[in-house]
RNA sequence: GGACGUAUAGCUCAGUUGGUUAGAGCACUACGUUGACAUCGUAGGGGUCAGCGGUUCGAGUCCGUUUACGUCCACCA
């Protein structure tokens, strides 16, 4: 027999169980079992270069609760872990840690080794392959640290099912997905103005764009009209004046009707631009007339596309003004020499500096009537400006060649897919619908970065060595994954790379979401193992947070629809955010992030999990260490109550696992089981609705009541010296109820319940001995407990005991103080019920048996009884 | 501007299809070491259920409206 410890030391015990679970493969997935017996979690792959905070612990606990419940229901759990390691965050960290910069034109240096360097050391340029190797070193370290934390938290992940979004398998799936999207006509490449981050020098997608409120200025600028007259335009972006291609006003705007069809002359640059009607011009805003520049915003892009006007691109990929020649090409001017002189003042400047300079130029400029085109001092305002979510400078529209996935024409189909999925909580589906309805661009999936999945594409070159983008050469699916920078396209030799009549590689990598949108296919081995794919796809649950519904959830639904015509999972479960005590979202930029390490140490993993388990899905929750303390206290209570139950049984040599429901024979015990069965049903129903918090609440409430009341009432019988039916029933009830509570708590408190389970309930040392593969309690399990003939006899006993205790508290006496006279008034029916429990009550309440009086009568409304307990004059020596 | 959510005790939160006197924990107060538990127990005080209006025999719950807070989307002249 295993020795039961006096004290629970959570650090040691939790470490012990982590090792045991690992050694026994308690959480491993069995690929042989069929789909209907399997439950699949599409685990969110955390960005490894970020640091984990308490919010991650919160949401990953939620999925683990659901996984553990399903496992105890007998399901074969496929609960993998992925790491999102490609993309910008890793690149940034690698650049800083190793002081390197990727230069994709350098050859690979096999001798080069990545070394961490101080911030003051010079930056070294390395090849793309060397750079990626360095990324691999960093992500491997990060992944190990993350895995350690997840194990500390007790996540029941199958650690054999791991993937990293940059690994070979994921690259293969991502490239295969791309090729199929090309084949099915969903992916296309086009040279077009695209939202562009000038610092990262990459295109970005609509989903990665956010508005930030920034100070700016209105500038009122007078334009001349070709054959006389003028008008004033209000703009916040005067630096785009040289890129002005048209001037527009609303077609119904009376003020400008007479100007439509004429040309305006831009100040400083003398460019003749058409004055045109346009629906998007709002007469209420500014002066009602505005300039269209290539490109100031999405409306400019849209207008330019429809108008077929020439493009005047003045902002380059680095965010500085490009050198252009006025009087040549599309940069027309009435006075090219003066225009060029003015532009020379701006060329090479960044956007902010160009803005400042052009205001000075406008102020100094004189129109024919001698006035300045800048008709007033710039007026300050706060306005929303679009930023890349990871960027520091406003986005610009730059014309580049990019790969896109068609979304706009499929909005209705994608909305319908969202409706086939059950969202928890349900209102989160609205966010998905809103996002799909609000889409205004196709999905740009190409990024001008290095650490990511390359496009498996090359382009033939013409006699001049220029790439022909209209004839892309795609890699063969069997050859995936490929890096076109080092692999040669079919039918070419490496010597033809970059040569006339040769080929060039597509230099770009995919958006990180292009890979992470495939997590279900990555896990199911889509296209590689059809049997496994059929067995795992669609999945059961996708846990995630709500701010990435528009990215991760949305793109995953897109990919599943394109590739399989299916939804990727049946349920999406959304965790809320952790708010700091001021109810602000915890985020790195705000600097209010709380890391979980010390909390797990102090409050135990079970305590921290308890805190997370109390929060319902989707509800933002304030960080509260007090709740973790409550969780730890619950563990202690469970520990002590279990020791008591086991000691009671073993005092008389009973085997705790040998009791069955038919041995519950005493009326009070049978009545207790009416309650316990209700609790089991509530827990099960709640879990089936993914409402783990309600399951915990019901279990916890019942457990405390069990400790406070039943354990007190039962002592007379369980401590009894005589081996009779009453005692056997008490022991059976203790054994069965403890076994029940341990399993009900197991998803929430996996360490503590496993510890206690291992004392006496575990049937073996291996996987089968774990409480986490034991079956979750059902009410059917206790069907063989006979119904009591005295309904409420347990409740009656409890109520009288509570009132006796209350009398002692009021009398400022200890709970062991004897009661000399007890009068109980109630209905005959309730008194009869009470009499069944009376011996237990009298013993627990230290009532002298000869001092009890019953009266038939009406107690206060809501009560079963009115109780008068007279405290004894003094403590007898025996007490 | 559009959408969604939240508002219940000092704090963190429950409150089911409308149904007795609105609950729990923390904190607070008092009492008590009792044969599982001082990492404790027992008991107590504490609420105009954000405001207003409506439906109903009856509203924390349903409807309308207002306010505050949060989030997402739109908004760059």
GROMACS .gro file of C-alpha atoms (C1' of nucleotides) in nm, chain B:
model
   77
  880G      C1'    1  -2.084   5.640  -3.816
  881G      C1'    2  -2.205   5.062  -3.819
  882A      C1'    3  -2.186   4.600  -3.540
  883C      C1'    4  -2.110   4.307  -3.108
  884G      C1'    5  -2.046   4.258  -2.595
  885U      C1'    6  -2.048   4.407  -2.074
  886A      C1'    7  -2.296   4.673  -1.647
  887U      C1'    8  -2.561   4.229  -1.005
  888A      C1'    9  -2.226   4.332  -0.259
  889G      C1'   10  -1.597   4.719  -0.149
  890C      C1'   11  -1.346   4.342  -0.527
  891U      C1'   12  -1.391   3.898  -0.878
  892C      C1'   13  -1.802   3.666  -1.063
  893A      C1'   14  -2.273   3.304  -1.081
  894G      C1'   15  -2.790   3.368  -1.151
  895U      C1'   16  -3.124   2.802  -1.648
  896U      C1'   17  -3.729   2.831  -2.024
  897G      C1'   18  -3.973   3.522  -1.624
  898G      C1'   19  -4.180   3.251  -1.033
  899U      C1'   20  -4.096   3.253  -0.285
  900U      C1'   21  -3.687   3.661   0.087
  901A      C1'   22  -3.111   3.791  -0.554
  902G      C1'   23  -2.627   3.387  -0.452
  903A      C1'   24  -2.079   3.230  -0.408
  904G      C1'   25  -1.571   3.336  -0.317
  905C      C1'   26  -1.229   3.719  -0.172
  906A      C1'   27  -1.216   4.125   0.166
  907C      C1'   28  -1.455   4.277   0.642
  908U      C1'   29  -1.668   4.149   1.161
  909A      C1'   30  -1.747   3.798   1.557
  910C      C1'   31  -1.668   3.328   1.758
  911G      C1'   32  -1.404   2.867   1.777
  912U      C1'   33  -0.812   2.468   1.765
  913U      C1'   34  -1.330   1.999   1.671
  914G      C1'   35  -1.078   1.288   1.606
  915A      C1'   36  -0.931   1.522   0.755
  916C      C1'   37  -0.813   2.022   0.723
  917A      C1'   38  -0.527   2.705   1.099
  918U      C1'   39  -0.306   2.641   0.381
  919C      C1'   40  -0.881   2.573   0.882
  920G      C1'   41  -1.392   2.580   1.056
  921U      C1'   42  -1.865   2.813   1.206
  922A      C1'   43  -2.163   3.221   1.177
  923G      C1'   44  -2.266   3.745   1.055
  924G      C1'   45  -2.300   4.237   0.826
  925G      C1'   46  -2.305   4.420   0.330
  926G      C1'   47  -2.702   4.488  -0.299
  927U      C1'   48  -3.253   5.084  -0.561
  928C      C1'   49  -2.950   4.402  -1.002
  929A      C1'   50  -2.642   5.123  -1.441
  930G      C1'   51  -3.089   5.496  -1.541
  931C      C1'   52  -3.581   5.561  -1.755
  932G      C1'   53  -4.017   5.357  -1.984
  933G      C1'   54  -4.305   4.921  -2.129
  934U      C1'   55  -4.514   4.392  -2.144
  935U      C1'   56  -4.692   4.067  -1.733
  936C      C1'   57  -5.065   3.841  -1.180
  937G      C1'   58  -4.522   3.859  -1.129
  938A      C1'   59  -3.900   4.124  -1.436
  939G      C1'   60  -3.197   4.084  -1.235
  940U      C1'   61  -3.414   3.777  -1.640
  941C      C1'   62  -3.838   3.974  -2.195
  942C      C1'   63  -3.908   4.448  -2.516
  943G      C1'   64  -3.780   4.976  -2.609
  944U      C1'   65  -3.462   5.368  -2.484
  945U      C1'   66  -3.052   5.639  -2.246
  946U      C1'   67  -2.571   5.632  -2.016
  947A      C1'   68  -2.080   5.426  -1.913
  948C      C1'   69  -1.699   5.091  -2.043
  949G      C1'   70  -1.470   4.737  -2.384
  950U      C1'   71  -1.387   4.520  -2.870
  951C      C1'   72  -1.426   4.473  -3.400
  952C      C1'   73  -1.531   4.727  -3.859
  953A      C1'   74  -1.572   5.185  -4.147
  954C      C1'   75  -1.377   5.680  -4.152
  955C      C1'   76  -0.689   5.970  -4.418
  956A      C1'   77  -0.963   6.553  -4.851
   0.00000   0.00000   0.00000
